[in-house]
mmCIF file of C-alpha atoms and ligand atoms in Angstrom:
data_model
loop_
_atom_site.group_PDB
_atom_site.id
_atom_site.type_symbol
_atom_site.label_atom_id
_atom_site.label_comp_id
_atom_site.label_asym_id
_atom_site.label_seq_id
_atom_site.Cartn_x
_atom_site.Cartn_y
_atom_site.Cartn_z
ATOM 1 C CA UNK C 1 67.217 48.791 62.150
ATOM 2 C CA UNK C 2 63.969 50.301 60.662
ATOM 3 C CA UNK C 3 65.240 53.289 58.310
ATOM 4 C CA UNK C 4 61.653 53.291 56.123
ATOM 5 C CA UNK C 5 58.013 53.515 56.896
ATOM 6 C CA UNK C 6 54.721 53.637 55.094
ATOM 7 C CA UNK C 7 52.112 55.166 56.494
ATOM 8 C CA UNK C 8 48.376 56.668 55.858
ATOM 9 C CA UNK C 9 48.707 59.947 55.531
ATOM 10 C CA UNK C 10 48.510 61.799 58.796
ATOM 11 C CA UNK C 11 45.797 64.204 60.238
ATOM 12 C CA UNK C 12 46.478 66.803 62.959
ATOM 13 C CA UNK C 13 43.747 67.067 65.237
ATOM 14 C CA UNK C 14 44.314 70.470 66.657
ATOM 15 C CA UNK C 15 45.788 72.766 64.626
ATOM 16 C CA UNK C 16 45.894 76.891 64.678
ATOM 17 C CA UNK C 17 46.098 78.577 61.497
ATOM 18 C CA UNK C 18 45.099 81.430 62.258
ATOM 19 C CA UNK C 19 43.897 84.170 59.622
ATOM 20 C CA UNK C 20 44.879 86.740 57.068
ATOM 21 C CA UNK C 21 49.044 86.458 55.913
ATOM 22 C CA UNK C 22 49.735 84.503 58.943
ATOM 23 C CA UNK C 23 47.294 81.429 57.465
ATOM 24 C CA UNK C 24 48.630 82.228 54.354
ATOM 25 C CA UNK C 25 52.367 81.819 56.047
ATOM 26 C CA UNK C 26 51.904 78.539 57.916
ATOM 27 C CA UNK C 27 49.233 76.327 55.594
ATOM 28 C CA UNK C 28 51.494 74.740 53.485
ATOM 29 C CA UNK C 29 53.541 73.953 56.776
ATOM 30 C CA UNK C 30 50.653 71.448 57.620
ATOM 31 C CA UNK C 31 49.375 70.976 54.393
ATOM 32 C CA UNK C 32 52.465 69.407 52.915
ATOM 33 C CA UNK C 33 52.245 66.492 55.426
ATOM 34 C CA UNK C 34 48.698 66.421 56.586
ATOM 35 C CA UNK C 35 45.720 65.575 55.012
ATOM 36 C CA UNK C 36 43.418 66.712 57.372
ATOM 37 C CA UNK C 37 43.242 69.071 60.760
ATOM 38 C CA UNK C 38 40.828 70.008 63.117
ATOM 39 C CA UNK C 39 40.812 73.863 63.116
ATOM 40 C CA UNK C 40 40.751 75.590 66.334
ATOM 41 C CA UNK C 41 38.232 78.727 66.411
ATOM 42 C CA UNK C 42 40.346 80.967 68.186
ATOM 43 C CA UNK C 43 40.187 83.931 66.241
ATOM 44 C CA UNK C 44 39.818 87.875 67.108
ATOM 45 C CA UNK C 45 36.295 87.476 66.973
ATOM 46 C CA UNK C 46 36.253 83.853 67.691
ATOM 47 C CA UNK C 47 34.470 81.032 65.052
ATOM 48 C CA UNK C 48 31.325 80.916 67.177
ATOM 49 C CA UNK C 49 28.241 80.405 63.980
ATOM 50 C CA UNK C 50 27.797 77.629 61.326
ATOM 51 C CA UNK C 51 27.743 80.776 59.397
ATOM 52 C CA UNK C 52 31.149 81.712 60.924
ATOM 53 C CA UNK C 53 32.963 78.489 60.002
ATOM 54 C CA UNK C 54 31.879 78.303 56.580
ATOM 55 C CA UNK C 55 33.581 82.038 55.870
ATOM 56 C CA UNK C 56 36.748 80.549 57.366
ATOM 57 C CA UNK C 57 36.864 77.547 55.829
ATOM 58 C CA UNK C 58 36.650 79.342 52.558
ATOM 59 C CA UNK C 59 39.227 81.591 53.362
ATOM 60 C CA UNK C 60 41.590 78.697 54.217
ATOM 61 C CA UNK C 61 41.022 76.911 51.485
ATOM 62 C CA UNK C 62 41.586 80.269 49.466
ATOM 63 C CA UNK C 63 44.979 80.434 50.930
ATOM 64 C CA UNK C 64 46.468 76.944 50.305
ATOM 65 C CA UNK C 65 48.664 76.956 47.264
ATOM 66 C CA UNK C 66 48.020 75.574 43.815
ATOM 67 C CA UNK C 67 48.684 71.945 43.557
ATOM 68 C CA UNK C 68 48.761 70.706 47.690
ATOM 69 C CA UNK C 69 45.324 69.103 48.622
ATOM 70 C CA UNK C 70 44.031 69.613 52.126
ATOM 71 C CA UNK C 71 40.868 69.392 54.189
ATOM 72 C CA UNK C 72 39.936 71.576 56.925
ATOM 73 C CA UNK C 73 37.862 69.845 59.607
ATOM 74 C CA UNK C 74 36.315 72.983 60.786
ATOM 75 C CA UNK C 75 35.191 73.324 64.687
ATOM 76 C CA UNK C 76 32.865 75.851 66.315
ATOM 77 C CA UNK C 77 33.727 78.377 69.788
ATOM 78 C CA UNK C 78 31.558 77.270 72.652
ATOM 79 C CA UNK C 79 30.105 80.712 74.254
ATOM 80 C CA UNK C 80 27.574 80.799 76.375
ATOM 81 C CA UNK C 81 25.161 82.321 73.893
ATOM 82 C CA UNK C 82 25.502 79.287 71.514
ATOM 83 C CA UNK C 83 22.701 78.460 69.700
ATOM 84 C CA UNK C 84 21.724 74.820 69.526
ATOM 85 C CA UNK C 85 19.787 74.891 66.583
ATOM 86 C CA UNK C 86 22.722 76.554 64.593
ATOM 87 C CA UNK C 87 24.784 74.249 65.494
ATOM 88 C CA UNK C 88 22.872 71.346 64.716
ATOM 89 C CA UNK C 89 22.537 72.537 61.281
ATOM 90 C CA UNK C 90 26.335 73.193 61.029
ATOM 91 C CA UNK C 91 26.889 69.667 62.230
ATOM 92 C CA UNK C 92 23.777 68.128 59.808
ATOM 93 C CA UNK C 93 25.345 69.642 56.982
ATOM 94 C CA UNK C 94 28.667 68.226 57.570
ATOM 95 C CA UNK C 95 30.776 71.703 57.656
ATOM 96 C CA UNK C 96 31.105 71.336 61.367
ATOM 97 C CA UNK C 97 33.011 68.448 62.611
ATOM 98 C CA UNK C 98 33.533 69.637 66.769
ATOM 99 C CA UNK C 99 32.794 72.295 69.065
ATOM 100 C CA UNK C 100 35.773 73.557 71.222
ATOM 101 C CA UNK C 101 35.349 74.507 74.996
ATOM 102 C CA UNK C 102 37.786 77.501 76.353
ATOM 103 C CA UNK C 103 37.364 77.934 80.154
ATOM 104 C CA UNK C 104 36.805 81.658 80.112
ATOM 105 C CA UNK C 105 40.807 83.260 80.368
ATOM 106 C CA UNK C 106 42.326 79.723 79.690
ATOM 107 C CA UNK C 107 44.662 80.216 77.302
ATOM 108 C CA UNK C 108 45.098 82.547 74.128
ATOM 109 C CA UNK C 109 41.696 84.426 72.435
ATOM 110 C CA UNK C 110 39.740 82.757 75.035
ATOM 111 C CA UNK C 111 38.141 85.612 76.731
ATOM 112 C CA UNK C 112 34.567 84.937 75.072
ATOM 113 C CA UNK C 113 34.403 81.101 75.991
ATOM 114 C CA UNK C 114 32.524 79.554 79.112
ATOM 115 C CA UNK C 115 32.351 81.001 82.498
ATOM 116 C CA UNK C 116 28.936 79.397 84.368
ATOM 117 C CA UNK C 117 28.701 76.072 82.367
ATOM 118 C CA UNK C 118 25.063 75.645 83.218
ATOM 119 C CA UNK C 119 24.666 78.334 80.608
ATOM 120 C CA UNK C 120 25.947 75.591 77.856
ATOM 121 C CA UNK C 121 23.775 73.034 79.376
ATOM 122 C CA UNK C 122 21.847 72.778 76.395
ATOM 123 C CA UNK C 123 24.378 72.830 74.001
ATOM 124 C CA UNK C 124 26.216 70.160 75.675
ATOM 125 C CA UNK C 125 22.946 68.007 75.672
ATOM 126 C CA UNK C 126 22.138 68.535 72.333
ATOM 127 C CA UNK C 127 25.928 67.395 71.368
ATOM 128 C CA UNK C 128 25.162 64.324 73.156
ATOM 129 C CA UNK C 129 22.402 63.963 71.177
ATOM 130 C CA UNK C 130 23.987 64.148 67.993
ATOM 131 C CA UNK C 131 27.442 62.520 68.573
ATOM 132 C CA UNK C 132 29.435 66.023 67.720
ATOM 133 C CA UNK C 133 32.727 65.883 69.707
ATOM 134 C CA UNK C 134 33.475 68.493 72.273
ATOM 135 C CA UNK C 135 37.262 69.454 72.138
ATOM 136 C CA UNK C 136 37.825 70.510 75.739
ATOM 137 C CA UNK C 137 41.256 72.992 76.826
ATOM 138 C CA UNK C 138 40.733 71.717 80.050
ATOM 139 C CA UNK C 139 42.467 73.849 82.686
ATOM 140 C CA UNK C 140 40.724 75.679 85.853
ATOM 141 C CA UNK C 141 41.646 79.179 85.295
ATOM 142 C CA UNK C 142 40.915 79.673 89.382
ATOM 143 C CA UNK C 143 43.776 82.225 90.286
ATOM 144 C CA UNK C 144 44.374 80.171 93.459
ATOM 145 C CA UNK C 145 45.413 77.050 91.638
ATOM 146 C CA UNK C 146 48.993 76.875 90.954
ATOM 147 C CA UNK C 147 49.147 76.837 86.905
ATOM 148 C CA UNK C 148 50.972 73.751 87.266
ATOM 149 C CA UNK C 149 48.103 71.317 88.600
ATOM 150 C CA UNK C 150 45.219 73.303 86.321
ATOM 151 C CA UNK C 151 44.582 70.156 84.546
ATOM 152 C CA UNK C 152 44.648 67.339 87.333
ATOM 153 C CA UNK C 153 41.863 69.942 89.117
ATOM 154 C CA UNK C 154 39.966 70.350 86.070
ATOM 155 C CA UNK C 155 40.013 66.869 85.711
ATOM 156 C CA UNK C 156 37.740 66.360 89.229
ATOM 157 C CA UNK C 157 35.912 69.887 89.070
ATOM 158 C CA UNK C 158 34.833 70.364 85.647
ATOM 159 C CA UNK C 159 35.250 67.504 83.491
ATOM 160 C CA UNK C 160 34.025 64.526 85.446
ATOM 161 C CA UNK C 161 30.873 66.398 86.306
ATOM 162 C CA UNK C 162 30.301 67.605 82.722
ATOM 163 C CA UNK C 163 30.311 63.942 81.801
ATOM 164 C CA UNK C 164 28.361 63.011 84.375
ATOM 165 C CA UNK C 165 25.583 65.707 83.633
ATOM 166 C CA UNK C 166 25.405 64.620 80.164
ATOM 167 C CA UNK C 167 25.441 60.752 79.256
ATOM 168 C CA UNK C 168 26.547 60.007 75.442
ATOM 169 C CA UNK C 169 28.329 63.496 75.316
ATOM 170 C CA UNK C 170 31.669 62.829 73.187
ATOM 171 C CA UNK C 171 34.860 64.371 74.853
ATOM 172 C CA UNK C 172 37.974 64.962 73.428
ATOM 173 C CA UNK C 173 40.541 65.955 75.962
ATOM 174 C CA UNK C 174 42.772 68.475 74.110
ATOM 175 C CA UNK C 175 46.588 68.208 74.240
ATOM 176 C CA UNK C 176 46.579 66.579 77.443
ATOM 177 C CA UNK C 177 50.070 66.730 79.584
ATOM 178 C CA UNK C 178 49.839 64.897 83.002
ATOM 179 C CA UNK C 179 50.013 61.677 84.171
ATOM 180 C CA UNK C 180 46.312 62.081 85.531
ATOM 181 C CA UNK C 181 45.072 63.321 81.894
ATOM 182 C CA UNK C 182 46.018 59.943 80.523
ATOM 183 C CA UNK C 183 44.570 57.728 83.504
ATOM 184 C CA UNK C 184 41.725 59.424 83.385
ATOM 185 C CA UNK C 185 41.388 58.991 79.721
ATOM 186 C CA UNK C 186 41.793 55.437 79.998
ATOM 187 C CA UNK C 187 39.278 55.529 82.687
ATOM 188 C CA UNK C 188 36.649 55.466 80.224
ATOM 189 C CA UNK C 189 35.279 52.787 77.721
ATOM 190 C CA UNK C 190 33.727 54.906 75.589
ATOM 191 C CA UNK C 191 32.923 58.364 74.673
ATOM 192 C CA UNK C 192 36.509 59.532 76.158
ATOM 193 C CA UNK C 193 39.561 60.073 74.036
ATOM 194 C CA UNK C 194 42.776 63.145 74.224
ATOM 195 C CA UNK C 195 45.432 64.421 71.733
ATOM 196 C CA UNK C 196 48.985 64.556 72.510
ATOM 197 C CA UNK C 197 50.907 67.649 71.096
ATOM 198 C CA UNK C 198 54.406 66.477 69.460
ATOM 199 C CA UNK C 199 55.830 68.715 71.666
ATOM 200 C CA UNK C 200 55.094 67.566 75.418
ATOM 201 C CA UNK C 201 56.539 64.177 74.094
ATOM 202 C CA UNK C 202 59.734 65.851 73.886
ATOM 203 C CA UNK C 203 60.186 68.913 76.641
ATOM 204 C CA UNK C 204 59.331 69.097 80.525
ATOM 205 C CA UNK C 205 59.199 72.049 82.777
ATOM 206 C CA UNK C 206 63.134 72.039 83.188
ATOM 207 C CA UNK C 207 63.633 72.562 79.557
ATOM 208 C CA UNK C 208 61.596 75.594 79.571
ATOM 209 C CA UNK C 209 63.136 77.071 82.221
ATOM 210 C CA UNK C 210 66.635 75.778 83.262
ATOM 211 C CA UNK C 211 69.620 77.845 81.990
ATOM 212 C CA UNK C 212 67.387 80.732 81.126
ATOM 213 C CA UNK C 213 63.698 81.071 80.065
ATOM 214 C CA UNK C 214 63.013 79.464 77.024
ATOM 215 C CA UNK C 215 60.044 81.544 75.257
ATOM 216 C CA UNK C 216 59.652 79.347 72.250
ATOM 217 C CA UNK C 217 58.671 76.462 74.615
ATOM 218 C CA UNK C 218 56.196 78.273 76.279
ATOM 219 C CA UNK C 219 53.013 77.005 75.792
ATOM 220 C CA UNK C 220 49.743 76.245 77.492
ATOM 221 C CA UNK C 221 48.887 74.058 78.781
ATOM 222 C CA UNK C 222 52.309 74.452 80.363
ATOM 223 C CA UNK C 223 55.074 71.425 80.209
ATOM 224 C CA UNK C 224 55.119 69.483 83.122
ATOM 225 C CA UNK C 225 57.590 67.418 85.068
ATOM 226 C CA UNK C 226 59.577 64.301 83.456
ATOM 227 C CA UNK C 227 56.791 62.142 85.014
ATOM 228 C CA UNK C 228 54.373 63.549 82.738
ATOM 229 C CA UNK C 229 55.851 63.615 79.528
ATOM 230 C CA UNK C 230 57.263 59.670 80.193
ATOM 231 C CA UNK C 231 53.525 59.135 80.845
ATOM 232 C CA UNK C 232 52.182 60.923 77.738
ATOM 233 C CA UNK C 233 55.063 58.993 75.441
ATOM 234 C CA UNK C 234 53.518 55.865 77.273
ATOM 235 C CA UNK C 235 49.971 56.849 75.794
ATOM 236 C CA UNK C 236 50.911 58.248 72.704
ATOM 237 C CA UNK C 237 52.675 55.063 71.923
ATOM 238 C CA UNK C 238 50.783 52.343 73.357
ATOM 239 C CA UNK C 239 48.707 51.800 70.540
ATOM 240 C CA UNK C 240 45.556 52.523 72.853
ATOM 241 C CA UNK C 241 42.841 53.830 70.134
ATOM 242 C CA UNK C 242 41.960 56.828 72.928
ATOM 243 C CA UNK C 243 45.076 58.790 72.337
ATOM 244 C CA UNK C 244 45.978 60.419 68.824
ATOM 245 C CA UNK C 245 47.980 63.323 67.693
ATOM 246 C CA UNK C 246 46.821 66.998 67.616
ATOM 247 C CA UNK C 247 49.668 69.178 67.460
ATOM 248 C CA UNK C 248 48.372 72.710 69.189
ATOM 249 C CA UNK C 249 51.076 74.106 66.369
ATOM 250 C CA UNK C 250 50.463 77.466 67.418
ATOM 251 C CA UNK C 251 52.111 80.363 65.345
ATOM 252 C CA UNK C 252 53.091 83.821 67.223
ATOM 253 C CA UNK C 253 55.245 85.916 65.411
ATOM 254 C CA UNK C 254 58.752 86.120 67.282
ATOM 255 C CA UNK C 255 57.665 89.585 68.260
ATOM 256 C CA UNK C 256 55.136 88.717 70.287
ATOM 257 C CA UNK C 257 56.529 85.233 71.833
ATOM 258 C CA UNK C 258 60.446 86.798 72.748
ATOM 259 C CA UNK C 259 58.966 90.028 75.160
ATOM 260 C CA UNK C 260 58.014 90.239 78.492
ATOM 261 C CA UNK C 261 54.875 88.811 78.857
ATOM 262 C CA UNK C 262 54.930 85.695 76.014
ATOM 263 C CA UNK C 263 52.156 84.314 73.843
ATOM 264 C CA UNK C 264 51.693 80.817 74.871
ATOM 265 C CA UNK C 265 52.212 78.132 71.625
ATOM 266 C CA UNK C 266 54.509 76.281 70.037
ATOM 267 C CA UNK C 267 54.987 75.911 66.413
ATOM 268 C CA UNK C 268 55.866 72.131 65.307
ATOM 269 C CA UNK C 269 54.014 72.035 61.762
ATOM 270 C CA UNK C 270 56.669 72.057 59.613
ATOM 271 C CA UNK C 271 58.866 69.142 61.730
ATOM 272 C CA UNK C 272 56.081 66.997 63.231
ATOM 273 C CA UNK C 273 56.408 63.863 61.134
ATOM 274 C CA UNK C 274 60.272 63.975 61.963
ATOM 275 C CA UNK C 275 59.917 64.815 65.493
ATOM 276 C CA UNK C 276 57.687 62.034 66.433
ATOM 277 C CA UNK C 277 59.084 59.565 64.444
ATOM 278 C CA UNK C 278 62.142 60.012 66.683
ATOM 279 C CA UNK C 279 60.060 59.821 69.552
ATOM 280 C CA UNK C 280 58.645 56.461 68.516
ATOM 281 C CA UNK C 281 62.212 55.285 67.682
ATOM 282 C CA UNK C 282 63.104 56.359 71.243
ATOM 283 C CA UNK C 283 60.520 54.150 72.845
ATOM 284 C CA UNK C 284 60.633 50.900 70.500
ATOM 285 C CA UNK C 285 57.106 51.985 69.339
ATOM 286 C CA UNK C 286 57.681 52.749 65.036
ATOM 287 C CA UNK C 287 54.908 50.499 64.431
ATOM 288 C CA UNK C 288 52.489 52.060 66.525
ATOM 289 C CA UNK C 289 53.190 55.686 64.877
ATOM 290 C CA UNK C 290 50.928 55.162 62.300
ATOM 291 C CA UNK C 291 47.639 54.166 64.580
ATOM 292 C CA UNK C 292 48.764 57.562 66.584
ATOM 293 C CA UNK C 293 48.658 60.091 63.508
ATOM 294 C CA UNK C 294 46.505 58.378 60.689
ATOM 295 C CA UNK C 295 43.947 55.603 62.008
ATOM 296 C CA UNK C 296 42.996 56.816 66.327
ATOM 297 C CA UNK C 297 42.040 60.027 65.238
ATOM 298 C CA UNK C 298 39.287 59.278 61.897
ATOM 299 C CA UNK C 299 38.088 56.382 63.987
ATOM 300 C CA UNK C 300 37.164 58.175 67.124
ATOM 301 C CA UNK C 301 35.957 61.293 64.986
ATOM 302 C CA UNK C 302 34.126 58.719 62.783
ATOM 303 C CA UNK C 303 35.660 59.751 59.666
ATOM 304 C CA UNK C 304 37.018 57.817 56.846
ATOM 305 C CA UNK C 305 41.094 57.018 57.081
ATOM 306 C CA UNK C 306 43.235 58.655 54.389
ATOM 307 C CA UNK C 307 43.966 56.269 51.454
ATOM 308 C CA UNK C 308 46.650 58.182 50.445
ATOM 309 C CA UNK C 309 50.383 57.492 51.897
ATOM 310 C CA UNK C 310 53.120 58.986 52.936
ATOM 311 C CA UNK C 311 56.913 57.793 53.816
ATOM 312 C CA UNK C 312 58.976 58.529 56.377
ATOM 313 C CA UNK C 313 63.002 57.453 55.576
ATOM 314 C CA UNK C 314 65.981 57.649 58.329
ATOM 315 C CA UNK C 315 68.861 59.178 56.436
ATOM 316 C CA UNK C 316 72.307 59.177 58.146
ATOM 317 C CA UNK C 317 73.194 62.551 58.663
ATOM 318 C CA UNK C 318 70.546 65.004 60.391
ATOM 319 C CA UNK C 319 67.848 66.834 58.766
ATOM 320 C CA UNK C 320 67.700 70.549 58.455
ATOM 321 C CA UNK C 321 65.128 72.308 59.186
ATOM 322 C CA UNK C 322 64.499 75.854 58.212
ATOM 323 C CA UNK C 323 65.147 78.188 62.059
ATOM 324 C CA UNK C 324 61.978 80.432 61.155
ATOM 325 C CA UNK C 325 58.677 80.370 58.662
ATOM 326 C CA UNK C 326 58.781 84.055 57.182
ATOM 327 C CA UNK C 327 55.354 84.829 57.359
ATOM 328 C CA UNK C 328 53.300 88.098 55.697
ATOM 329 C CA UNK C 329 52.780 88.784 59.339
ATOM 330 C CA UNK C 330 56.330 88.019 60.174
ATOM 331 C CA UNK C 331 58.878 85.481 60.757
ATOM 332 C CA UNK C 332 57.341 82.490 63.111
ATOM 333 C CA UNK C 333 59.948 80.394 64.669
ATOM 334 C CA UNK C 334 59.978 76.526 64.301
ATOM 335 C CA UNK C 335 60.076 74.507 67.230
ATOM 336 C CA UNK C 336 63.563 73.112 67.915
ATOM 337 C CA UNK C 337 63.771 69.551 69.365
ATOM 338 C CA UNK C 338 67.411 70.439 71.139
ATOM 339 C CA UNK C 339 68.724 67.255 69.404
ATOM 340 C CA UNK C 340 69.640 65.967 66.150
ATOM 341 C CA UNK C 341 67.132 64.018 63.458
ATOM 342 C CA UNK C 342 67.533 61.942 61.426
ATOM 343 C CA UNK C 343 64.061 61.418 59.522
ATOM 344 C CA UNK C 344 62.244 63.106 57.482
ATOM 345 C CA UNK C 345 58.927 62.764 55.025
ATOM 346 C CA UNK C 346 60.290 61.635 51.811
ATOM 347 C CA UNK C 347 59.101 63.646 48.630
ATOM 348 C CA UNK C 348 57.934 60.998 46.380
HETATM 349 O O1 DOR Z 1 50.004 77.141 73.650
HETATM 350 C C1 DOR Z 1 48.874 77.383 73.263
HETATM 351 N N1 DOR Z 1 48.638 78.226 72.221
HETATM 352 N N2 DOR Z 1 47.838 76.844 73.896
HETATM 353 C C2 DOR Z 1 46.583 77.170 73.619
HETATM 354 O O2 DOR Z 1 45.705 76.649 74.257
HETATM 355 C C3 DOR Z 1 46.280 78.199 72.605
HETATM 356 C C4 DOR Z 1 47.341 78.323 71.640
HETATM 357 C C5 DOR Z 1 47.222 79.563 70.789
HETATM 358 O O3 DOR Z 1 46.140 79.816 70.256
HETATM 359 O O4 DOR Z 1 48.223 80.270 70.638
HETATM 360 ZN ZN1 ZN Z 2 45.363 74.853 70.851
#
């Protein structure tokens, strides 16, 4: 039995930090694990400018505590008032690494992104031009569509046609969650990849909602049947270069997230490593776990892998982890497997 691994040191390629004491709160959740993350631009106003990024990125980096290193892999909001020149500059100068696509009412803060996508026509084709990866929340947000099949429909209305329109354009599928997210992933040879959240490896729809409504595994896009989270731990650990980890941690203060009407996210920062090393115990797969969270993501992103290395030991009684991160903004609840773990990143 396998009760030690080496690996580069991971990179989370979708992360929320958010801003203000909440950034300040969950940072070193990521940062003691993760060398890099992608930084979703869903603030209150959004990340739309290169001008916009670069204030953020200095405030992150402001609120990461003496002694951790981390890099934020900053990402721009795709409105339809983009400006393509701005954004080539962002992207020339190296600050901007991706530009993220909400469909308009998708998910959390995404009131602002695109409604009529012939209005980002010329972003999109200037993307293409440059190689700059577009992270895509891809869900319809059509009322009629049952919430449950958003993504299979998005799939055939909006994506396939976007990547049609525009040859060369680079397309990252963000935390994908059906079995027809990973086909069609695979249904590319190039210019097509997705991230897999830790979390729809490990829940479906039932453990939301059996036995009582489960806010804290509310998330979107929503957990799907069994089907679809066997077929996403078949993708995460096949060793297939398209499919790397991005971990939508999400932070909502409890507040908001145990009430009526429930942010959507889930917050798996702090337990990731753990979490999906069980996961690839589960499924055979510890040797792949590496390509998933330190080499998939840098190659398709074209960025160099991390030298440095981290360890991951199996202990024999479980790991604690702490219930809640007690924010400035208030106390954020870690995600909670439902089982026991037994690894955990050593601290060499
Ligand atoms: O669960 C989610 N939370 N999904 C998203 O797409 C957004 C995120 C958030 O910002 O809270
Ligand atoms: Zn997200």
């Amino acid at each position: 039995m396998i009760t030690e691994l080496a690996l580069r040191r991971p990179d989370d390629w979708h992360l929320h930090l958010r801003d203000g004491a909440m950034l300040q709160g969950v940072l070193p959740e990521t940062a003691r694990h993760f060398a890099r993350a992608i930084i979703m631009p869903n603030l209150v106003p959004p990340v739309v400018t290169g001008a916009d990024a670069a204030a953020y990125r200095g405030r992150i980096l402001a609120a990461l505590p003496a002694g951790m290193t981390f890099e934020p892999l900053m990402t721009l909001y795709l409105t339809e008032g983009t400006d393509p020149a701005d954004l080539r500059a962002a992207a020339a100068s190296g600050l901007v690494k991706a530009v993220k696509l909400y469909p308009a009412g998708a998910t959390t803060n995404s009131h602002s992104g695109v409604r009529d996508f012939d209005k980002v026509r010329g972003v999109l084709d200037t993307m293409a031009e440059i190689g700059l990866p577009l992270c895509v929340h891809g869900e319809v947000t059509d009322p009629a569509v049952d919430i449950f099949d958003r993504e299979a429909v998005f799939i055939d209305r909006v994506l396939d046609p976007i990547r049609r329109a525009t040859p060369g354009l680079r397309v990252v599928m963000e935390h994908i969650t059906t079995s027809q997210g990973a086909d069609y992933v695979r249904s590319a040879d190039r210019d097509l990849a997705a991230t897999i959240t830790t979390h729809h490896l490990i829940i479906n729809r039932n453990h939301l909602l059996v036995g009582g409504i489960r806010p804290h595994y509310y998330c979107l896009p929503v957990a799907k049947r069994e089907e679809h989270r066997l077929a996403l731990r078949a993708a995460a650990t096949s060793g297939d270069p398209r499919f790397f980890l991005g971990t939508d941690s999400a932070p909502h203060v409890d507040p908001l997230k145990e009430c009526a009407c429930g942010c959507a996210g889930c917050f798996t920062a702090t337990n990731t490593m753990s979490l999906l090393a069980h996961v690839f115990e589960q499924e055979n797969a510890l040797d792949q776990l590496e390509s998933f969270t330190s080499l998939n993501g840098p190659a398709y992103y074209r960025l160099p892998m991390n030298e440095a290395r981290i360890r991951l030991v199996k202990g024999d009684a479980p790991v604690s982890f702490p219930d809640k991160i007690q924010t400035g903004a208030g106390p954020v609840t870690v995600f909670d497997p439902g089982f026991p773990v037994f690894w955990q990143v050593a601290q060499d």
